[in-house]
């Protein structure tokens, strides 16, 4: 249960680069300049007090390190501007990023497991910073360091999604942590090169893109979801849950990745809980990092958006009536689509179709932030007891996976889910059933694998 505690906020200030930086306009890529990315997203890290740095103030150390890091990442200190055809760029003005110092009248240990997403303290720790004049006019980063009376602290950052995804953002924060501990330069230097993820001339869309299919019935779906109160709950997948899921699967698919298992369980349980007509088309959309693809040749240090959202579709009754293996194979199919042709087709589609939104037509969009690495960031106080997404990205059709270490030292994947009250009750029952009860028919595996390829 969330605690109530007072927080005293100092007046927001602007941190500018510690040295003069170039004044230029940098163009965003077509993957950056998407309508769905015109928002801020928060990341948060909670740190215990440390006897080795007891006399040091995290506010001053982090403030100074940010200023020094902005010399290398100077576009973050600029502002977005619109160019020809409403294309966005960054005017590197050096105006700075927002910084707030705060003090909370509570001990970190009193918060317990409530610090994992969805964090109930967002209004106190970062959310008030977002009351700005708009994503396109506001600073590109907003930071708050809040001290606890025990000597611990929390670092919360709002990133402008048009500038970078989570992996790009952690590159910046990692550089801040290195400089906070005495480094003179970041170990990984930033690379802009947004032209590498820009549409071809002429564009060529040679791949089916289920994630962007028309949303003719979205108003109807939104009304259904808005007619009732929406509740958000977090579900944890630890070693016991994963072991049980694997045990209940046919031998041929027990080696599936943890992501595939969790996503399939959530998606299938969610669709069952929604009580859809069996003929409804449902889809699973997986956010996939395309860094490291040899044919793209994205350089080390690239910190722009490099995430695509491949999807697969099926009928609701087919998903619900088949064993879990069917859903697992559909998740694998979505991820396997990320080829050179798919990537280039997606970028061309975004650029030529007016920056379309992802389809929300009975879609479940998942992103795995549990391996981004925020839980490893050390500013001199050791690693955080929790580091990652604040809200879990949870909306009616979207969940972001986070990593949380419980008091027993077990690493859990925590997934916030939002549904109507009635659907949530059904969802919990279905999820427990699919995790703990044997449901597979190994003799049906061939037909499952065949059907998932259709």
One Martini backbone bead per residue (centre of mass of N, CA, C, O) as a GRO file, in nm:
protein
  454
    1UNK     BB    1   0.097   0.035   0.022
    2UNK     BB    2   0.079   0.360  -0.008
    3UNK     BB    3   0.236   0.641   0.094
    4UNK     BB    4   0.230   0.940   0.289
    5UNK     BB    5   0.439   1.225   0.187
    6UNK     BB    6   0.644   1.487   0.204
    7UNK     BB    7   0.757   1.732  -0.053
    8UNK     BB    8   1.033   1.943  -0.122
    9UNK     BB    9   1.056   2.188  -0.372
   10UNK     BB   10   1.255   2.337  -0.573
   11UNK     BB   11   1.341   2.545  -0.800
   12UNK     BB   12   1.366   2.535  -1.114
   13UNK     BB   13   1.639   2.458  -1.337
   14UNK     BB   14   1.912   2.518  -1.562
   15UNK     BB   15   2.122   2.299  -1.738
   16UNK     BB   16   2.424   2.359  -1.881
   17UNK     BB   17   2.684   2.336  -2.047
   18UNK     BB   18   3.018   2.355  -1.931
   19UNK     BB   19   3.060   2.418  -2.236
   20UNK     BB   20   3.090   2.515  -2.534
   21UNK     BB   21   2.862   2.469  -2.813
   22UNK     BB   22   2.718   2.398  -3.090
   23UNK     BB   23   2.528   2.594  -3.331
   24UNK     BB   24   2.272   2.381  -3.453
   25UNK     BB   25   2.093   2.179  -3.691
   26UNK     BB   26   1.928   1.871  -3.628
   27UNK     BB   27   1.815   1.589  -3.776
   28UNK     BB   28   1.574   1.369  -3.773
   29UNK     BB   29   1.449   1.076  -3.803
   30UNK     BB   30   1.187   0.873  -3.908
   31UNK     BB   31   1.183   0.725  -3.627
   32UNK     BB   32   1.162   0.976  -3.451
   33UNK     BB   33   0.931   1.125  -3.641
   34UNK     BB   34   0.670   1.040  -3.454
   35UNK     BB   35   0.363   1.074  -3.328
   36UNK     BB   36   0.395   0.853  -3.089
   37UNK     BB   37   0.669   1.028  -2.974
   38UNK     BB   38   0.507   1.287  -2.859
   39UNK     BB   39   0.673   1.242  -2.570
   40UNK     BB   40   0.720   1.150  -2.240
   41UNK     BB   41   0.954   0.946  -2.045
   42UNK     BB   42   1.006   0.760  -1.747
   43UNK     BB   43   1.285   0.729  -1.523
   44UNK     BB   44   1.405   0.527  -1.233
   45UNK     BB   45   1.617   0.565  -0.924
   46UNK     BB   46   1.704   0.381  -0.629
   47UNK     BB   47   1.901   0.484  -0.335
   48UNK     BB   48   2.106   0.403  -0.101
   49UNK     BB   49   2.291   0.450   0.146
   50UNK     BB   50   2.650   0.532   0.195
   51UNK     BB   51   2.941   0.514   0.386
   52UNK     BB   52   3.144   0.621   0.150
   53UNK     BB   53   2.924   0.893   0.093
   54UNK     BB   54   2.800   1.055   0.341
   55UNK     BB   55   2.909   1.367   0.273
   56UNK     BB   56   2.763   1.351   0.009
   57UNK     BB   57   2.581   1.517  -0.256
   58UNK     BB   58   2.380   1.416  -0.509
   59UNK     BB   59   2.293   1.683  -0.632
   60UNK     BB   60   2.573   1.809  -0.697
   61UNK     BB   61   2.699   1.572  -0.853
   62UNK     BB   62   2.479   1.541  -1.075
   63UNK     BB   63   2.469   1.828  -1.180
   64UNK     BB   64   2.767   1.841  -1.276
   65UNK     BB   65   2.761   1.587  -1.460
   66UNK     BB   66   2.551   1.691  -1.659
   67UNK     BB   67   2.705   1.937  -1.765
   68UNK     BB   68   2.945   1.767  -1.877
   69UNK     BB   69   2.775   1.574  -2.062
   70UNK     BB   70   2.646   1.801  -2.249
   71UNK     BB   71   2.897   1.845  -2.424
   72UNK     BB   72   2.837   1.570  -2.582
   73UNK     BB   73   2.498   1.607  -2.548
   74UNK     BB   74   2.391   1.894  -2.672
   75UNK     BB   75   2.104   1.845  -2.797
   76UNK     BB   76   1.953   1.825  -2.516
   77UNK     BB   77   1.994   2.156  -2.479
   78UNK     BB   78   1.777   2.199  -2.675
   79UNK     BB   79   1.528   2.249  -2.941
   80UNK     BB   80   1.253   2.204  -3.110
   81UNK     BB   81   1.193   2.208  -3.472
   82UNK     BB   82   1.033   2.313  -3.761
   83UNK     BB   83   1.028   2.218  -4.089
   84UNK     BB   84   0.991   2.093  -4.368
   85UNK     BB   85   0.702   1.913  -4.371
   86UNK     BB   86   0.712   1.897  -4.046
   87UNK     BB   87   0.994   1.847  -3.982
   88UNK     BB   88   1.216   1.753  -3.734
   89UNK     BB   89   1.441   1.929  -3.515
   90UNK     BB   90   1.752   2.047  -3.360
   91UNK     BB   91   1.819   2.326  -3.167
   92UNK     BB   92   2.146   2.405  -3.059
   93UNK     BB   93   2.129   2.635  -2.792
   94UNK     BB   94   2.204   2.564  -2.479
   95UNK     BB   95   1.964   2.601  -2.260
   96UNK     BB   96   1.885   2.321  -2.140
   97UNK     BB   97   1.797   2.139  -1.851
   98UNK     BB   98   1.586   2.028  -1.617
   99UNK     BB   99   1.616   2.099  -1.254
  100UNK     BB  100   1.536   1.924  -0.940
  101UNK     BB  101   1.521   1.980  -0.597
  102UNK     BB  102   1.457   1.736  -0.326
  103UNK     BB  103   1.257   1.651  -0.020
  104UNK     BB  104   1.181   1.360   0.175
  105UNK     BB  105   0.966   1.251   0.452
  106UNK     BB  106   1.136   0.962   0.417
  107UNK     BB  107   1.213   0.631   0.405
  108UNK     BB  108   1.303   0.404   0.181
  109UNK     BB  109   1.216   0.140   0.341
  110UNK     BB  110   0.908   0.227   0.364
  111UNK     BB  111   0.829   0.163   0.057
  112UNK     BB  112   0.932  -0.087  -0.058
  113UNK     BB  113   0.761  -0.242  -0.331
  114UNK     BB  114   0.627   0.037  -0.440
  115UNK     BB  115   0.864   0.118  -0.651
  116UNK     BB  116   0.737  -0.046  -0.846
  117UNK     BB  117   0.559  -0.091  -1.112
  118UNK     BB  118   0.336   0.135  -1.060
  119UNK     BB  119   0.430   0.427  -0.935
  120UNK     BB  120   0.265   0.620  -0.673
  121UNK     BB  121   0.497   0.881  -0.676
  122UNK     BB  122   0.505   1.059  -0.938
  123UNK     BB  123   0.408   1.345  -0.845
  124UNK     BB  124   0.668   1.379  -0.652
  125UNK     BB  125   0.925   1.276  -0.850
  126UNK     BB  126   0.816   1.403  -1.168
  127UNK     BB  127   0.532   1.483  -1.298
  128UNK     BB  128   0.527   1.801  -1.257
  129UNK     BB  129   0.733   1.863  -1.495
  130UNK     BB  130   0.516   1.815  -1.743
  131UNK     BB  131   0.388   2.113  -1.701
  132UNK     BB  132   0.412   2.227  -1.995
  133UNK     BB  133   0.396   2.370  -2.330
  134UNK     BB  134   0.514   2.116  -2.466
  135UNK     BB  135   0.698   1.897  -2.646
  136UNK     BB  136   0.810   2.107  -2.870
  137UNK     BB  137   0.886   2.347  -2.638
  138UNK     BB  138   1.032   2.185  -2.444
  139UNK     BB  139   1.245   2.042  -2.278
  140UNK     BB  140   1.433   1.733  -2.337
  141UNK     BB  141   1.485   1.738  -2.016
  142UNK     BB  142   1.385   1.602  -1.686
  143UNK     BB  143   1.511   1.650  -1.348
  144UNK     BB  144   1.508   1.457  -1.030
  145UNK     BB  145   1.634   1.501  -0.694
  146UNK     BB  146   1.557   1.289  -0.409
  147UNK     BB  147   1.577   1.307  -0.072
  148UNK     BB  148   1.622   1.112   0.208
  149UNK     BB  149   1.645   1.082   0.558
  150UNK     BB  150   1.854   0.826   0.529
  151UNK     BB  151   2.040   0.913   0.249
  152UNK     BB  152   1.885   0.857   0.025
  153UNK     BB  153   1.776   0.835  -0.329
  154UNK     BB  154   1.615   0.984  -0.625
  155UNK     BB  155   1.619   0.933  -0.983
  156UNK     BB  156   1.439   1.136  -1.219
  157UNK     BB  157   1.346   1.101  -1.576
  158UNK     BB  158   1.251   1.300  -1.854
  159UNK     BB  159   1.205   1.197  -2.184
  160UNK     BB  160   1.227   1.267  -2.513
  161UNK     BB  161   1.123   1.047  -2.759
  162UNK     BB  162   1.237   1.194  -3.018
  163UNK     BB  163   1.546   1.150  -2.930
  164UNK     BB  164   1.494   0.868  -2.763
  165UNK     BB  165   1.533   0.574  -2.637
  166UNK     BB  166   1.616   0.378  -2.379
  167UNK     BB  167   1.903   0.309  -2.494
  168UNK     BB  168   1.980   0.605  -2.543
  169UNK     BB  169   1.934   0.713  -2.254
  170UNK     BB  170   2.135   0.528  -2.099
  171UNK     BB  171   2.385   0.644  -2.229
  172UNK     BB  172   2.365   0.915  -2.087
  173UNK     BB  173   2.342   0.821  -1.787
  174UNK     BB  174   2.607   0.663  -1.789
  175UNK     BB  175   2.784   0.910  -1.837
  176UNK     BB  176   2.707   1.053  -1.576
  177UNK     BB  177   2.810   0.830  -1.383
  178UNK     BB  178   3.107   0.841  -1.470
  179UNK     BB  179   3.155   1.146  -1.405
  180UNK     BB  180   3.066   1.129  -1.104
  181UNK     BB  181   3.332   0.922  -1.060
  182UNK     BB  182   3.573   1.092  -1.251
  183UNK     BB  183   3.543   1.105  -1.536
  184UNK     BB  184   3.627   1.289  -1.833
  185UNK     BB  185   3.491   1.069  -2.020
  186UNK     BB  186   3.305   0.881  -2.199
  187UNK     BB  187   3.319   0.553  -2.303
  188UNK     BB  188   3.072   0.646  -2.486
  189UNK     BB  189   3.030   0.809  -2.771
  190UNK     BB  190   2.830   1.007  -2.939
  191UNK     BB  191   2.592   0.943  -3.214
  192UNK     BB  192   2.397   1.055  -3.457
  193UNK     BB  193   2.319   0.964  -3.762
  194UNK     BB  194   1.998   0.978  -3.862
  195UNK     BB  195   2.021   0.904  -4.174
  196UNK     BB  196   2.020   0.584  -4.136
  197UNK     BB  197   1.685   0.627  -4.055
  198UNK     BB  198   1.594   0.695  -4.354
  199UNK     BB  199   1.433   0.723  -4.623
  200UNK     BB  200   1.407   0.632  -4.932
  201UNK     BB  201   1.515   0.717  -5.284
  202UNK     BB  202   1.281   0.566  -5.342
  203UNK     BB  203   1.027   0.431  -5.198
  204UNK     BB  204   0.970   0.085  -5.048
  205UNK     BB  205   0.690  -0.134  -4.989
  206UNK     BB  206   0.766  -0.494  -4.915
  207UNK     BB  207   0.574  -0.516  -4.647
  208UNK     BB  208   0.383  -0.630  -4.411
  209UNK     BB  209   0.191  -0.402  -4.171
  210UNK     BB  210  -0.001  -0.472  -3.902
  211UNK     BB  211   0.065  -0.224  -3.704
  212UNK     BB  212  -0.077  -0.011  -3.945
  213UNK     BB  213  -0.356  -0.073  -3.957
  214UNK     BB  214  -0.651   0.024  -3.976
  215UNK     BB  215  -0.887   0.218  -3.738
  216UNK     BB  216  -1.211   0.212  -3.782
  217UNK     BB  217  -1.285   0.093  -3.461
  218UNK     BB  218  -1.158   0.264  -3.228
  219UNK     BB  219  -1.399   0.414  -3.101
  220UNK     BB  220  -1.547   0.158  -3.010
  221UNK     BB  221  -1.322   0.046  -2.830
  222UNK     BB  222  -1.283   0.291  -2.646
  223UNK     BB  223  -1.571   0.286  -2.531
  224UNK     BB  224  -1.556   0.014  -2.397
  225UNK     BB  225  -1.308   0.091  -2.207
  226UNK     BB  226  -1.461   0.367  -2.088
  227UNK     BB  227  -1.729   0.258  -1.945
  228UNK     BB  228  -1.516   0.165  -1.742
  229UNK     BB  229  -1.314   0.107  -1.499
  230UNK     BB  230  -0.968   0.140  -1.472
  231UNK     BB  231  -0.715  -0.099  -1.395
  232UNK     BB  232  -0.391  -0.142  -1.229
  233UNK     BB  233  -0.159  -0.419  -1.249
  234UNK     BB  234   0.095  -0.623  -1.116
  235UNK     BB  235   0.309  -0.880  -1.262
  236UNK     BB  236   0.505  -1.160  -1.161
  237UNK     BB  237   0.819  -1.312  -1.296
  238UNK     BB  238   0.977  -1.580  -1.176
  239UNK     BB  239   1.134  -1.874  -1.145
  240UNK     BB  240   0.869  -2.031  -1.077
  241UNK     BB  241   0.692  -1.940  -1.314
  242UNK     BB  242   0.879  -2.024  -1.548
  243UNK     BB  243   0.904  -2.322  -1.470
  244UNK     BB  244   0.599  -2.387  -1.491
  245UNK     BB  245   0.556  -2.315  -1.784
  246UNK     BB  246   0.762  -2.511  -1.904
  247UNK     BB  247   0.646  -2.776  -1.780
  248UNK     BB  248   0.358  -2.732  -1.945
  249UNK     BB  249   0.524  -2.791  -2.196
  250UNK     BB  250   0.640  -2.901  -2.460
  251UNK     BB  251   0.956  -2.989  -2.530
  252UNK     BB  252   0.990  -2.822  -2.806
  253UNK     BB  253   0.916  -2.524  -2.629
  254UNK     BB  254   1.082  -2.487  -2.353
  255UNK     BB  255   1.325  -2.295  -2.483
  256UNK     BB  256   1.190  -2.053  -2.473
  257UNK     BB  257   1.184  -1.746  -2.410
  258UNK     BB  258   1.087  -1.542  -2.162
  259UNK     BB  259   0.943  -1.339  -2.341
  260UNK     BB  260   0.761  -1.539  -2.494
  261UNK     BB  261   0.615  -1.656  -2.248
  262UNK     BB  262   0.500  -1.400  -2.119
  263UNK     BB  263   0.354  -1.283  -2.367
  264UNK     BB  264   0.167  -1.522  -2.422
  265UNK     BB  265   0.023  -1.527  -2.150
  266UNK     BB  266  -0.089  -1.237  -2.156
  267UNK     BB  267  -0.238  -1.233  -2.426
  268UNK     BB  268  -0.428  -1.477  -2.390
  269UNK     BB  269  -0.555  -1.379  -2.122
  270UNK     BB  270  -0.661  -1.109  -2.229
  271UNK     BB  271  -0.850  -1.211  -2.453
  272UNK     BB  272  -1.024  -1.382  -2.268
  273UNK     BB  273  -1.110  -1.141  -2.076
  274UNK     BB  274  -1.265  -0.970  -2.313
  275UNK     BB  275  -1.486  -1.133  -2.465
  276UNK     BB  276  -1.469  -1.189  -2.762
  277UNK     BB  277  -1.530  -1.234  -3.064
  278UNK     BB  278  -1.405  -1.497  -3.246
  279UNK     BB  279  -1.367  -1.311  -3.527
  280UNK     BB  280  -1.173  -1.137  -3.413
  281UNK     BB  281  -0.896  -0.940  -3.464
  282UNK     BB  282  -0.576  -1.004  -3.330
  283UNK     BB  283  -0.277  -0.855  -3.171
  284UNK     BB  284   0.085  -0.864  -3.164
  285UNK     BB  285   0.326  -0.624  -3.030
  286UNK     BB  286   0.684  -0.588  -3.071
  287UNK     BB  287   0.946  -0.428  -2.933
  288UNK     BB  288   1.243  -0.379  -3.139
  289UNK     BB  289   1.577  -0.390  -3.147
  290UNK     BB  290   1.815  -0.281  -3.422
  291UNK     BB  291   2.061  -0.314  -3.294
  292UNK     BB  292   2.321  -0.510  -3.449
  293UNK     BB  293   2.252  -0.498  -3.739
  294UNK     BB  294   2.461  -0.547  -3.996
  295UNK     BB  295   2.294  -0.409  -4.238
  296UNK     BB  296   2.290  -0.120  -4.087
  297UNK     BB  297   2.542   0.000  -3.931
  298UNK     BB  298   2.520   0.093  -3.644
  299UNK     BB  299   2.684   0.277  -3.435
  300UNK     BB  300   2.852   0.318  -3.171
  301UNK     BB  301   2.647   0.563  -2.992
  302UNK     BB  302   2.371   0.543  -3.084
  303UNK     BB  303   2.074   0.756  -2.956
  304UNK     BB  304   1.837   0.689  -3.111
  305UNK     BB  305   1.574   0.561  -3.258
  306UNK     BB  306   1.567   0.172  -3.262
  307UNK     BB  307   1.247   0.092  -3.293
  308UNK     BB  308   1.030  -0.174  -3.362
  309UNK     BB  309   0.670  -0.308  -3.443
  310UNK     BB  310   0.600  -0.604  -3.478
  311UNK     BB  311   0.325  -0.809  -3.613
  312UNK     BB  312   0.054  -1.032  -3.532
  313UNK     BB  313  -0.227  -1.235  -3.643
  314UNK     BB  314  -0.560  -1.334  -3.523
  315UNK     BB  315  -0.807  -1.508  -3.392
  316UNK     BB  316  -0.958  -1.525  -3.098
  317UNK     BB  317  -1.043  -1.828  -3.103
  318UNK     BB  318  -0.765  -1.941  -3.187
  319UNK     BB  319  -0.609  -1.843  -2.941
  320UNK     BB  320  -0.801  -1.966  -2.710
  321UNK     BB  321  -0.824  -2.277  -2.818
  322UNK     BB  322  -0.536  -2.291  -2.808
  323UNK     BB  323  -0.255  -2.349  -2.698
  324UNK     BB  324   0.019  -2.176  -2.589
  325UNK     BB  325   0.205  -2.247  -2.833
  326UNK     BB  326   0.065  -2.065  -3.038
  327UNK     BB  327   0.141  -1.792  -2.908
  328UNK     BB  328   0.445  -1.831  -2.905
  329UNK     BB  329   0.477  -1.851  -3.219
  330UNK     BB  330   0.365  -1.565  -3.276
  331UNK     BB  331   0.581  -1.410  -3.127
  332UNK     BB  332   0.816  -1.519  -3.293
  333UNK     BB  333   0.713  -1.417  -3.565
  334UNK     BB  334   0.728  -1.119  -3.505
  335UNK     BB  335   1.039  -1.108  -3.447
  336UNK     BB  336   1.134  -1.245  -3.731
  337UNK     BB  337   1.064  -0.990  -3.927
  338UNK     BB  338   1.350  -0.846  -3.872
  339UNK     BB  339   1.451  -0.732  -4.157
  340UNK     BB  340   1.573  -0.539  -4.397
  341UNK     BB  341   1.302  -0.503  -4.547
  342UNK     BB  342   1.130  -0.431  -4.303
  343UNK     BB  343   1.280  -0.182  -4.205
  344UNK     BB  344   1.265  -0.015  -4.470
  345UNK     BB  345   0.957  -0.028  -4.503
  346UNK     BB  346   0.885   0.115  -4.240
  347UNK     BB  347   1.029   0.383  -4.290
  348UNK     BB  348   0.879   0.447  -4.555
  349UNK     BB  349   0.595   0.442  -4.437
  350UNK     BB  350   0.623   0.667  -4.229
  351UNK     BB  351   0.714   0.893  -4.438
  352UNK     BB  352   0.452   0.847  -4.654
  353UNK     BB  353   0.196   0.824  -4.417
  354UNK     BB  354   0.204   1.050  -4.190
  355UNK     BB  355   0.285   0.923  -3.927
  356UNK     BB  356   0.161   0.667  -3.809
  357UNK     BB  357  -0.018   0.490  -3.603
  358UNK     BB  358  -0.070   0.247  -3.415
  359UNK     BB  359  -0.261  -0.011  -3.384
  360UNK     BB  360  -0.566  -0.056  -3.156
  361UNK     BB  361  -0.690  -0.325  -3.267
  362UNK     BB  362  -0.676  -0.551  -3.051
  363UNK     BB  363  -0.406  -0.473  -2.901
  364UNK     BB  364  -0.070  -0.588  -2.787
  365UNK     BB  365   0.185  -0.393  -2.640
  366UNK     BB  366   0.535  -0.474  -2.611
  367UNK     BB  367   0.811  -0.404  -2.373
  368UNK     BB  368   1.160  -0.472  -2.294
  369UNK     BB  369   1.311  -0.315  -1.999
  370UNK     BB  370   1.476  -0.543  -1.829
  371UNK     BB  371   1.760  -0.499  -2.030
  372UNK     BB  372   1.874  -0.205  -2.036
  373UNK     BB  373   2.031  -0.109  -1.729
  374UNK     BB  374   1.939   0.080  -1.483
  375UNK     BB  375   2.027  -0.128  -1.246
  376UNK     BB  376   2.357  -0.047  -1.300
  377UNK     BB  377   2.363   0.245  -1.199
  378UNK     BB  378   2.656   0.430  -1.076
  379UNK     BB  379   2.723   0.736  -0.869
  380UNK     BB  380   2.863   0.612  -0.576
  381UNK     BB  381   2.610   0.430  -0.424
  382UNK     BB  382   2.561   0.222  -0.610
  383UNK     BB  383   2.318   0.028  -0.688
  384UNK     BB  384   2.003   0.007  -0.743
  385UNK     BB  385   1.707  -0.129  -0.614
  386UNK     BB  386   1.577   0.045  -0.852
  387UNK     BB  387   1.567   0.033  -1.224
  388UNK     BB  388   1.340   0.217  -1.444
  389UNK     BB  389   1.036   0.217  -1.496
  390UNK     BB  390   0.759   0.381  -1.357
  391UNK     BB  391   0.475   0.284  -1.504
  392UNK     BB  392   0.509   0.056  -1.740
  393UNK     BB  393   0.334   0.175  -1.984
  394UNK     BB  394   0.041   0.156  -1.892
  395UNK     BB  395  -0.237   0.063  -2.085
  396UNK     BB  396  -0.492  -0.078  -2.251
  397UNK     BB  397  -0.240  -0.190  -2.479
  398UNK     BB  398   0.018  -0.149  -2.274
  399UNK     BB  399   0.347  -0.297  -2.191
  400UNK     BB  400   0.624  -0.279  -1.955
  401UNK     BB  401   0.909  -0.437  -1.878
  402UNK     BB  402   1.049  -0.508  -1.554
  403UNK     BB  403   1.313  -0.502  -1.314
  404UNK     BB  404   1.300  -0.689  -0.994
  405UNK     BB  405   1.435  -0.710  -0.666
  406UNK     BB  406   1.381  -0.891  -0.410
  407UNK     BB  407   1.433  -0.976  -0.072
  408UNK     BB  408   1.552  -1.269  -0.189
  409UNK     BB  409   1.716  -1.198  -0.471
  410UNK     BB  410   1.506  -1.201  -0.694
  411UNK     BB  411   1.442  -1.188  -1.034
  412UNK     BB  412   1.187  -0.986  -1.170
  413UNK     BB  413   0.919  -0.966  -1.392
  414UNK     BB  414   0.740  -0.665  -1.436
  415UNK     BB  415   0.377  -0.628  -1.522
  416UNK     BB  416   0.172  -0.395  -1.627
  417UNK     BB  417  -0.196  -0.389  -1.621
  418UNK     BB  418  -0.483  -0.278  -1.819
  419UNK     BB  419  -0.830  -0.290  -1.707
  420UNK     BB  420  -1.115  -0.373  -1.641
  421UNK     BB  421  -1.252  -0.498  -1.369
  422UNK     BB  422  -1.375  -0.754  -1.494
  423UNK     BB  423  -1.131  -0.832  -1.674
  424UNK     BB  424  -0.924  -0.859  -1.443
  425UNK     BB  425  -1.046  -1.102  -1.305
  426UNK     BB  426  -1.019  -1.290  -1.550
  427UNK     BB  427  -0.717  -1.255  -1.598
  428UNK     BB  428  -0.609  -1.374  -1.332
  429UNK     BB  429  -0.727  -1.655  -1.376
  430UNK     BB  430  -0.590  -1.719  -1.648
  431UNK     BB  431  -0.296  -1.676  -1.559
  432UNK     BB  432  -0.288  -1.889  -1.335
  433UNK     BB  433  -0.360  -2.123  -1.518
  434UNK     BB  434  -0.118  -2.100  -1.729
  435UNK     BB  435   0.109  -2.130  -1.511
  436UNK     BB  436  -0.001  -2.389  -1.311
  437UNK     BB  437  -0.148  -2.546  -1.546
  438UNK     BB  438  -0.198  -2.804  -1.743
  439UNK     BB  439  -0.259  -2.740  -2.121
  440UNK     BB  440  -0.112  -2.934  -2.302
  441UNK     BB  441  -0.085  -3.090  -2.638
  442UNK     BB  442   0.167  -3.259  -2.784
  443UNK     BB  443   0.004  -3.375  -3.038
  444UNK     BB  444  -0.059  -3.057  -3.138
  445UNK     BB  445   0.207  -2.909  -3.230
  446UNK     BB  446   0.207  -2.916  -3.540
  447UNK     BB  447  -0.055  -2.750  -3.576
  448UNK     BB  448   0.044  -2.504  -3.428
  449UNK     BB  449   0.290  -2.436  -3.608
  450UNK     BB  450   0.129  -2.415  -3.869
  451UNK     BB  451  -0.077  -2.194  -3.786
  452UNK     BB  452   0.149  -1.971  -3.711
  453UNK     BB  453   0.232  -1.943  -4.034
  454UNK     BB  454  -0.036  -1.805  -4.158
   0.00000   0.00000   0.00000
